[in-house]
Short mmCIF file of C-alpha atoms in Angstrom, two decimals:
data_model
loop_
_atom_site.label_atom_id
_atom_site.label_comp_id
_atom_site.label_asym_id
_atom_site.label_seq_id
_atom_site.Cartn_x
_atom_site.Cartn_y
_atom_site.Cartn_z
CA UNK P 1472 6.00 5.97 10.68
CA UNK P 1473 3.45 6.13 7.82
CA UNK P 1474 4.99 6.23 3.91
CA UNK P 1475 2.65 8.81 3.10
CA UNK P 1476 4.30 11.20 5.68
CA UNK P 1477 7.89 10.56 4.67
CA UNK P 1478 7.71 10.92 0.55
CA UNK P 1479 5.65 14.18 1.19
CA UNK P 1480 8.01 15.54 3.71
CA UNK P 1481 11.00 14.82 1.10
CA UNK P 1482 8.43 16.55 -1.79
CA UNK P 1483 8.19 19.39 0.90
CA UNK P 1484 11.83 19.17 0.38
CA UNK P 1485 12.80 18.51 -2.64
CA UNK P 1486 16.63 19.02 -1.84
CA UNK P 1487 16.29 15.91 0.39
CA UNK P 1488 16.14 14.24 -2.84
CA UNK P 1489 19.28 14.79 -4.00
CA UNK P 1490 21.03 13.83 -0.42
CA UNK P 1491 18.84 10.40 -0.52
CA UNK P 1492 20.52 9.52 -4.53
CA UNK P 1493 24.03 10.37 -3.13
CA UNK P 1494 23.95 9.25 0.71
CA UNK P 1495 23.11 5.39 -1.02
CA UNK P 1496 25.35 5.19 -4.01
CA UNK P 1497 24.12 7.04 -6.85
CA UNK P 1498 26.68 9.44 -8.76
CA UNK P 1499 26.46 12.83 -10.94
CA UNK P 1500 23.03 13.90 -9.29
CA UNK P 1501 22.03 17.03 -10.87
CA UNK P 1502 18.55 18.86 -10.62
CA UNK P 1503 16.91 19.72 -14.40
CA UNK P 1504 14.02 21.53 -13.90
CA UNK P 1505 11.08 19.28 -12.34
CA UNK P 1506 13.51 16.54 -12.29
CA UNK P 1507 16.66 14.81 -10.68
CA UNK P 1508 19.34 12.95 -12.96
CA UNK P 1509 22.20 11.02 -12.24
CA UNK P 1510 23.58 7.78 -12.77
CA UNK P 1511 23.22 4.22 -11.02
CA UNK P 1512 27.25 3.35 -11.36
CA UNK P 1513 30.31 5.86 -11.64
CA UNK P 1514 31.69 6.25 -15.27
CA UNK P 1515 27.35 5.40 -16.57
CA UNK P 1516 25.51 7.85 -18.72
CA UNK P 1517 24.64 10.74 -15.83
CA UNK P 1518 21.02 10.82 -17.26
CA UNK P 1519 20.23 7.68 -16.69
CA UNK P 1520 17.68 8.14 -13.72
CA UNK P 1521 15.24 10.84 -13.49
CA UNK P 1522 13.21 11.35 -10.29
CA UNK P 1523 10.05 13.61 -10.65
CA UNK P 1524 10.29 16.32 -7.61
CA UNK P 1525 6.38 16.30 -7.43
CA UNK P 1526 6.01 12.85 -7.29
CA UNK P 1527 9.14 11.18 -6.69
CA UNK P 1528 8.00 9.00 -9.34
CA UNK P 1529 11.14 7.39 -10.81
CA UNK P 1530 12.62 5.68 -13.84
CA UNK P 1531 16.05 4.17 -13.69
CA UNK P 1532 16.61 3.10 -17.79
CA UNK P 1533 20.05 1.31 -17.39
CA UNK P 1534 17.61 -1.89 -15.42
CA UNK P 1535 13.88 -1.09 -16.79
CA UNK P 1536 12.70 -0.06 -13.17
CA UNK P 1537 9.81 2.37 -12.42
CA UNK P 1538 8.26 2.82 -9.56
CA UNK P 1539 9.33 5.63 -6.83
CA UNK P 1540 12.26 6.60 -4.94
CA UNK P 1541 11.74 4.06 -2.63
CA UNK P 1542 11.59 1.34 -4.73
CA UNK P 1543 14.52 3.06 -6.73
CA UNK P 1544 16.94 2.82 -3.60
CA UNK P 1545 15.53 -0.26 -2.50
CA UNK P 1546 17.01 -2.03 -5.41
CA UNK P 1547 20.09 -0.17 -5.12
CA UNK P 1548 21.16 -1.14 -1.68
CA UNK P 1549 18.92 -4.92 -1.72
CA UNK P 1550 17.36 -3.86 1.49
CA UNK P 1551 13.79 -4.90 2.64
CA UNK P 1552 11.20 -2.21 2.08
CA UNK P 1553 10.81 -1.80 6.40
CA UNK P 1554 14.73 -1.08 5.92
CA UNK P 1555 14.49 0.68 2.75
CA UNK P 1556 12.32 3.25 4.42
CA UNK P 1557 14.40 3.07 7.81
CA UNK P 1558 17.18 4.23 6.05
CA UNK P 1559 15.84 6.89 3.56
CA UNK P 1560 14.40 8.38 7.32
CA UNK P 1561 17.90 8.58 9.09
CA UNK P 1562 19.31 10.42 5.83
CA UNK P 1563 16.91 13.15 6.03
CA UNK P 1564 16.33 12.45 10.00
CA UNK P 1565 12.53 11.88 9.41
CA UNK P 1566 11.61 11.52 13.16
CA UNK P 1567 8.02 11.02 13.56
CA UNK P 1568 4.73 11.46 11.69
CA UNK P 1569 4.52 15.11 9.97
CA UNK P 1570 7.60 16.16 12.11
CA UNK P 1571 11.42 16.63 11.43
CA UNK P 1572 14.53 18.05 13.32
CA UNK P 1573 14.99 21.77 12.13
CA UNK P 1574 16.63 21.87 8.98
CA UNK P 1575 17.31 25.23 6.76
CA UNK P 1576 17.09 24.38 3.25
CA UNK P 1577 19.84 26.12 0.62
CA UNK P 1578 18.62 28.61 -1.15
CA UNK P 1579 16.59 30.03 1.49
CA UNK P 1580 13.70 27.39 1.00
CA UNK P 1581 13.66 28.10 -3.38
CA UNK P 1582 11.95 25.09 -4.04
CA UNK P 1583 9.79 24.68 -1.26
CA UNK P 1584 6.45 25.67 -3.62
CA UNK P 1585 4.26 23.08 -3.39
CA UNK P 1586 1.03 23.18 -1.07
CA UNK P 1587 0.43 19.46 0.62
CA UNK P 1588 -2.45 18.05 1.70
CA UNK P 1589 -1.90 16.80 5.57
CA UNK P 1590 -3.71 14.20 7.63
CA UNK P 1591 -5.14 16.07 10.14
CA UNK P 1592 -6.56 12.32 11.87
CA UNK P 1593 -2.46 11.26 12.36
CA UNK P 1594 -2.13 9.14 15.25
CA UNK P 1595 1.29 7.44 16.57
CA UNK P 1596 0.78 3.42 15.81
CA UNK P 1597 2.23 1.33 18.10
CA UNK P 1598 5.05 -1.55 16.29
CA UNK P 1599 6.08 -4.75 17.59
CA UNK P 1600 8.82 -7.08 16.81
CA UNK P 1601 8.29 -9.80 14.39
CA UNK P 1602 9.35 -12.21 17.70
CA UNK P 1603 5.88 -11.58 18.59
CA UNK P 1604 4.27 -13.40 16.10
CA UNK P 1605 5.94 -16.74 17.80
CA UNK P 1606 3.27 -17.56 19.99
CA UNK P 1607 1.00 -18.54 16.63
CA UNK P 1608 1.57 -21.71 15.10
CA UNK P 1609 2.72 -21.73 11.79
CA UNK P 1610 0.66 -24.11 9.74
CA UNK P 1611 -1.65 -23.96 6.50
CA UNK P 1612 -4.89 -23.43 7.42
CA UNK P 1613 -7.39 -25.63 5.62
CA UNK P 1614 -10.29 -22.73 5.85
CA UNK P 1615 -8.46 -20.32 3.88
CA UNK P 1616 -7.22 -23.10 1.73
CA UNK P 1617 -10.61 -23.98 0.86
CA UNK P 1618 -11.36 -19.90 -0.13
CA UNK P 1619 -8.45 -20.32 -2.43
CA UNK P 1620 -5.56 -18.83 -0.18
CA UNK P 1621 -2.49 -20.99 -1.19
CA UNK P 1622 -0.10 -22.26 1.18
CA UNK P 1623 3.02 -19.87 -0.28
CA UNK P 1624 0.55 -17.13 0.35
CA UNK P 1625 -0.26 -18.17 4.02
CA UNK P 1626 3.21 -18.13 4.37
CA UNK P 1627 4.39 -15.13 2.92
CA UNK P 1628 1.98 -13.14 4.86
CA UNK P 1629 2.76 -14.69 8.22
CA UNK P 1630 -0.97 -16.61 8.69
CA UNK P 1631 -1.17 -18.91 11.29
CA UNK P 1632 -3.03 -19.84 14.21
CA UNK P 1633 -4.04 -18.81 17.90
CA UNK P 1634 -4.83 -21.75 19.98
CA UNK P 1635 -5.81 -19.51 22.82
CA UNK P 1636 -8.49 -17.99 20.74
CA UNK P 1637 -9.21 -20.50 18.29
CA UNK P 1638 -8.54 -18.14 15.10
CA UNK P 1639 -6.70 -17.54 12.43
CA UNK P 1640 -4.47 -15.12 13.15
CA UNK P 1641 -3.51 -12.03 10.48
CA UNK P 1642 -0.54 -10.30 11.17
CA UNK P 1643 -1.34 -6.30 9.72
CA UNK P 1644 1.51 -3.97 9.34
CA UNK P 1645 2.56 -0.72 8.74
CA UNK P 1646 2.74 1.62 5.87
CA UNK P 1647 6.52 1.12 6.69
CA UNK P 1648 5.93 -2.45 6.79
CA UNK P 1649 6.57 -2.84 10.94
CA UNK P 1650 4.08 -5.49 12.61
CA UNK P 1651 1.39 -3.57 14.15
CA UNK P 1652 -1.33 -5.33 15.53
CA UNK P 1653 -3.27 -8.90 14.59
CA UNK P 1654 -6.57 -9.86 13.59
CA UNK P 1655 -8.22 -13.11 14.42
CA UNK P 1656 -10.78 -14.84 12.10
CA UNK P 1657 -12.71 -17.63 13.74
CA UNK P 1658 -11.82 -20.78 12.29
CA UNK P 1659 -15.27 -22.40 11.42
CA UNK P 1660 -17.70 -21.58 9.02
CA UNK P 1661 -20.90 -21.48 10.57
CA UNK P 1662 -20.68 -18.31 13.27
CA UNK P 1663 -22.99 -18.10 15.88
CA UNK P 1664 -25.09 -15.51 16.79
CA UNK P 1665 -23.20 -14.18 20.05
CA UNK P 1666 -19.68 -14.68 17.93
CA UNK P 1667 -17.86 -12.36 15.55
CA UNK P 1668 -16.24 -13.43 13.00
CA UNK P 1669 -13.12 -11.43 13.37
CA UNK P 1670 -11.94 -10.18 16.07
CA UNK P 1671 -8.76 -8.11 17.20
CA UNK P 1672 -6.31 -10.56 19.05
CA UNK P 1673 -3.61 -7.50 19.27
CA UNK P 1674 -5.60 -4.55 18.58
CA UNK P 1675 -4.54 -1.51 16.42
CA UNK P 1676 -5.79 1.44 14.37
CA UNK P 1677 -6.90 0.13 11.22
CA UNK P 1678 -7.65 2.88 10.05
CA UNK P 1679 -4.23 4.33 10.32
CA UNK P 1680 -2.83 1.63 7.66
CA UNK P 1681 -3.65 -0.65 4.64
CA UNK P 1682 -3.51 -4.82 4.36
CA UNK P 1683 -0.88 -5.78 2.02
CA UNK P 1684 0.66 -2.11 1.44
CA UNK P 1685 3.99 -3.23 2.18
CA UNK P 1686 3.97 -6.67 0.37
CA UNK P 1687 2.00 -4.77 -2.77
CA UNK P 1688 4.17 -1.78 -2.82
CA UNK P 1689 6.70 -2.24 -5.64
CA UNK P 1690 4.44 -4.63 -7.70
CA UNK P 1691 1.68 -1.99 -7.52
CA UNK P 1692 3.93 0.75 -9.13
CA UNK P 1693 5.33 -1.70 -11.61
CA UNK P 1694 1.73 -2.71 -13.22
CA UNK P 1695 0.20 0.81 -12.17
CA UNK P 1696 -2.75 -0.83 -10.82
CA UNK P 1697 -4.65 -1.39 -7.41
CA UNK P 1698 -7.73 -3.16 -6.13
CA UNK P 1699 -9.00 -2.15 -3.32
CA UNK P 1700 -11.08 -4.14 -1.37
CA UNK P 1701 -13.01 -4.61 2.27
CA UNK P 1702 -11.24 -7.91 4.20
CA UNK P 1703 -7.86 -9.09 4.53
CA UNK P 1704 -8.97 -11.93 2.54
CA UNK P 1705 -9.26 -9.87 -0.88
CA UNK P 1706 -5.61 -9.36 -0.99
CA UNK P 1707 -4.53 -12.65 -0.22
CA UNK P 1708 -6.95 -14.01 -2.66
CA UNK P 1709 -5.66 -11.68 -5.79
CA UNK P 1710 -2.20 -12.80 -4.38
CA UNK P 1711 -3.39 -16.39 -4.29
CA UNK P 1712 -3.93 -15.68 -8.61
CA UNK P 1713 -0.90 -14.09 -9.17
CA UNK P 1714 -2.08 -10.57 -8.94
CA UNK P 1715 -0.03 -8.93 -5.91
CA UNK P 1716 -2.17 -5.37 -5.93
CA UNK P 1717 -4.41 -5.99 -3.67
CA UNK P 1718 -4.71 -3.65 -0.76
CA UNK P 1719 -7.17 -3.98 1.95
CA UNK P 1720 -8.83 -1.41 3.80
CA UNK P 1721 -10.09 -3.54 6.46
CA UNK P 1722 -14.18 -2.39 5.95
CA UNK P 1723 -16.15 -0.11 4.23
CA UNK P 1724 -14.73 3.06 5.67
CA UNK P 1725 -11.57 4.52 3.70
CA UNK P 1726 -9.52 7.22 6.00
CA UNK P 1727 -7.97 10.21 4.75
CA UNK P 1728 -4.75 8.49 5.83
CA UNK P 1729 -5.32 5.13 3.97
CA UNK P 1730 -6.18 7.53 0.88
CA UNK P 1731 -3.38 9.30 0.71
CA UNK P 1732 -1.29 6.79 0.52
CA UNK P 1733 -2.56 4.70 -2.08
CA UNK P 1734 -2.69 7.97 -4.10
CA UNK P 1735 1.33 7.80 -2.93
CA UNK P 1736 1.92 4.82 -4.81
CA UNK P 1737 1.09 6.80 -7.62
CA UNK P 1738 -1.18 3.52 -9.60
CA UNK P 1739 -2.87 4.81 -13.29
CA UNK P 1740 -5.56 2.88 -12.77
CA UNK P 1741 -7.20 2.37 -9.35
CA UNK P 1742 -10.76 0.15 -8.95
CA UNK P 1743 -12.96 -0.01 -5.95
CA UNK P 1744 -14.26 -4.00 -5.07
CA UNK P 1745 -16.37 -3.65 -2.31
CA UNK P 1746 -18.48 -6.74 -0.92
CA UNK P 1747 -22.11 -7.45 -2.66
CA UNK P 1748 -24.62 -5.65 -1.06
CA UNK P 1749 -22.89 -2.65 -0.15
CA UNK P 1750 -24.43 1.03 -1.88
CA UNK P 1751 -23.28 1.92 -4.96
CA UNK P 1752 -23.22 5.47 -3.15
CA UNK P 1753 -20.55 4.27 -0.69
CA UNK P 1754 -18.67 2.42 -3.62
CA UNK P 1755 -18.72 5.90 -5.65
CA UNK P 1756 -18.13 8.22 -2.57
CA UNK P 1757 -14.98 6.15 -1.33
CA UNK P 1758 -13.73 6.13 -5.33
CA UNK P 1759 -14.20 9.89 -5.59
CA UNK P 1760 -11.99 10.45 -2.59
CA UNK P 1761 -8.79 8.41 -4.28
CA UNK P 1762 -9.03 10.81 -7.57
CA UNK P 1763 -6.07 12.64 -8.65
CA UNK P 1764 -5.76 15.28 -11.52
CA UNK P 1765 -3.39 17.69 -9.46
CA UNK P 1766 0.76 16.34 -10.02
CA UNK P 1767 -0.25 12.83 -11.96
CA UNK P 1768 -3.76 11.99 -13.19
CA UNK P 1769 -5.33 8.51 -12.63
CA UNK P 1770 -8.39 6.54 -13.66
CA UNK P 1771 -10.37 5.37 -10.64
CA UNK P 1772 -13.32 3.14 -10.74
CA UNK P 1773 -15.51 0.93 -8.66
CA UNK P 1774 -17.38 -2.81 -9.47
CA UNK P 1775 -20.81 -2.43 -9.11
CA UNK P 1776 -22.96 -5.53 -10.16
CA UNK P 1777 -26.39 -4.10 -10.09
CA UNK P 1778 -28.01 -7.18 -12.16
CA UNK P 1779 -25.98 -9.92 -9.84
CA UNK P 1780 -24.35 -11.23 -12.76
CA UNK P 1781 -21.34 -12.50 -10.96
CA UNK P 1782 -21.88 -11.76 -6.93
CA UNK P 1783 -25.18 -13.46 -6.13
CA UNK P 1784 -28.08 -11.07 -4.31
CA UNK P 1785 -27.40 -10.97 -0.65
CA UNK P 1786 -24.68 -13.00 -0.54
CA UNK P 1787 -22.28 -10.47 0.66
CA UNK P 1788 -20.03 -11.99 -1.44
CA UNK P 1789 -16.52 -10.49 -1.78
CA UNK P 1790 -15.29 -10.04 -5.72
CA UNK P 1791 -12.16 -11.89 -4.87
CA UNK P 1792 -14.12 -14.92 -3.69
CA UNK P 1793 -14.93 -15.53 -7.42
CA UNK P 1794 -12.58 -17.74 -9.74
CA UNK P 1795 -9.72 -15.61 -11.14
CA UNK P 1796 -11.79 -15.62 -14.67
CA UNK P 1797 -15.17 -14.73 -13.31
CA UNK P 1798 -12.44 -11.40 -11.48
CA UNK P 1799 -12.07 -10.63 -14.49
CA UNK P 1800 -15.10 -10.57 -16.37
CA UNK P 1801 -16.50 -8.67 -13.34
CA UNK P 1802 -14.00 -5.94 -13.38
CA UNK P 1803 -14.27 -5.84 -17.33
CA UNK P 1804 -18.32 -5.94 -17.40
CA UNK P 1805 -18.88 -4.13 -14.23
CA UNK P 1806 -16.66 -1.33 -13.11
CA UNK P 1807 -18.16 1.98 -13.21
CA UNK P 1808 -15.38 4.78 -14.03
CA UNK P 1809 -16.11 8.32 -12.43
#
C-alpha cells in the first residue's frame, strides 16, 4: 500500500476524516469550513485539533504536535507508523492502491471537489515479513562505520550482512513502512571492473518507494524539511548527524510516485543533493517536479557546486559524505532555489 494513495483517497473523501478522529478516540469532531475540530480527551476544549481537509495537515495544541493525520493518530493510539497506517486503512477499508470498496458518501458526494493528481505508473509491491531479514547477521559493519554510519544507525535501520553474497545488506521498505525488498553493497572498497557495487539481493521496484520514508516521516513534518538524495547511504549519513530527513531515491531518476509522496509529507522547504558530477539540468528538472503552489506552497531547491568548493571534481562524491559542518556550508553556499 503506498501513503500517497491512502491520504489522497481520504482528501477524495474528506468525510473519511471525521470517521478516522472518532473510530481512534478523539471526541466533539465537527467540520468548520476547510477544517476538522475536535478534542484529544472528553471534557478538553473541542477546538483543540484542527485537520486541514486539503492537506490533512494537522495541529493538535493541547501537546505541540504538527505534522498530518497520520502522525496525529499515531500518537494517539502509540502504534508504529506500519500499524498506524494499517489501521487508518481498515477504518475507511482502503483495500489496495487507488482502489476502495464502494462507499456512498452523505450528502450525495458535497465535498468531493477537489481534482487529484494520480500515478498512472502504480504497480502492486510485493511485502515480506520482518522474519526474513534473519538470514543476515546482525553486526556493525566497519565499512559504513568508516563513512560515518554509527552503530545506533546500523541498527535502527536493520543493516547487516549477507555471507552468501558477501554484502552489506539494506533492508528498503514501503511507503507504509512493510519490508520490501534488500539491497546489497559489496563490502570492500576497491570494486572491480566485472563487479557492481550494489546489487539487489531481494529485488524490488525502487522506483515505487523512498529510503528512509518511514523512519523520516514524523521528523520530516516536525522540522518541515527534506533532503533528498541518490544512495541509501545519504540518509543514513544525515541520520548518523542527527538530522533524520533524509530520504533516498535510490539514483538519479525521481518517479511520479516517489514525488508525490514527498510532496505528501507536506515539508516547507525541500533541497535536492545529488552526487558531484551529475547535470545541474537533472538536479533542476528533478527539483521542478517536487514544486507545490496548488493546496500548500513550498520552497524547493537543489546543491549545485559548480566551482567544487566542497565536492571535489570527479569525485562523484555524495554531499552527505562531507563532515556535518562542511553539509552545511554546502547547502548554505550552494543551493540553487527555483
Amino acid at each position: 500500500m503506498d501513503v500517497y494513495g491512502l491520504k489522497q483517497n481520504i482528501i477524495d473523501n474528506p468525510e473519511y476524516i471525521e470517521l478516522i478522529l472518532e473510530k481512534t478516540g478523539f471526541h466533539y469532531v465537527d467540520r468548520m469550513g476547510k477544517e476538522y475540530r475536535c478534542a484529544r480527551e472528553e471534557g478538553r476544549n473541542p477546538t483543540s485539533v484542527k485537520v486541514n481537509v486539503n492537506t490533512l495537515s494537522t495541529t493538535c495544541f493541547s501537546t505541540n504536535l504538527k505534522g498530518d493525520l497520520i502522525t496525529l493518530v499515531q500518537n494517539k493510539v502509540n502504534k508504529t507508523f506500519p500499524q498506524t497506517v494499517k489501521l487508518i486503512s481498515e477504518i475507511i477499508n482502503y483495500k489496495s492502491i487507488g482502489e476502495t470498496v464502494k462507499y456512498t458518501p452523505p450528502f450525495g458526494g458535497f465535498y468531493k471537489k477537489i481534482a487529484k493528481l494520480r500515478n498512472e505508473e502504480e504497480v502492486d509491491i510485493e511485502v515480506y515479513s520482518d522474519e526474513l531479514l534473519e538470514r543476515f547477521e546482525k553486526v556493525p559493519n566497519i565499512l559504513f562505520y568508516e563513512d560515518g554510519i554509527i552503530p545506533s544507525i546500523q541498527k535502527e535501520f536493520n543493516i547487516g550482512y549477507d555471507s552468501v553474497s558477501g554484502r552489506i545488506s539494506v533492508p528498503w521498505y514501503s511507503t507504509d513502512g512493510l519490508l520490501c525488498g534488500v539491497m546489497g553493497r559489496l563490502n570492500k572498497r576497491k570494486i572491480g571492473t566485472d563487479e557492481s557495487k550494489w546489487f539487489p539481493i531481494i529485488p524490488f521496484p525502487k522506483s515505487q518507494t523512498l529510503y528512509g520514508f518511514s523512519h523520516n516521516y514524523s521528523s520530516i513534518q516536525e522540522k518541515g524539511l527534506a533532503l533528498i538524495g541518490e544512495s541509501e547511504k545519504h540518509t543514513l549519513q544525515l541520520a548518523s548527524y542527527g538530522m533524520n530527513v533524509g530520504l533516498s531515491l535510490g539514483g538519479s531518476f525521481m518517479s511520479e510516485l516517489q514525488s508525490n509522496n514527498i510532496k505528501s509529507l507536506l515539508p516547507r522547504k525541500i533541497i535536492l543533493m545529488m552526487d558531484e558530477g551529475l547535470s545541474e539540468d537533472v538536479s533542476r528538472d528533478i527539483a521542478e517536479k517536487l514544486k507545490s503552489n496548488k493546496y500548500y506552497k513550498n520552497q524547493v531547491g537543489y546543491v549545485f557546486d559548480k566551482n567544487n568548493l566542497y565536492l571535489p571534481k570527479e569525485s562523484k562524491m555524495a554531499p552527505a559524505d562531507l563532515p556535518k559542518k562542511d553539509i552545511n556550508k554546502l547547502i548554505k553556499n550552494c543551493t540553487v532555489w527555483i
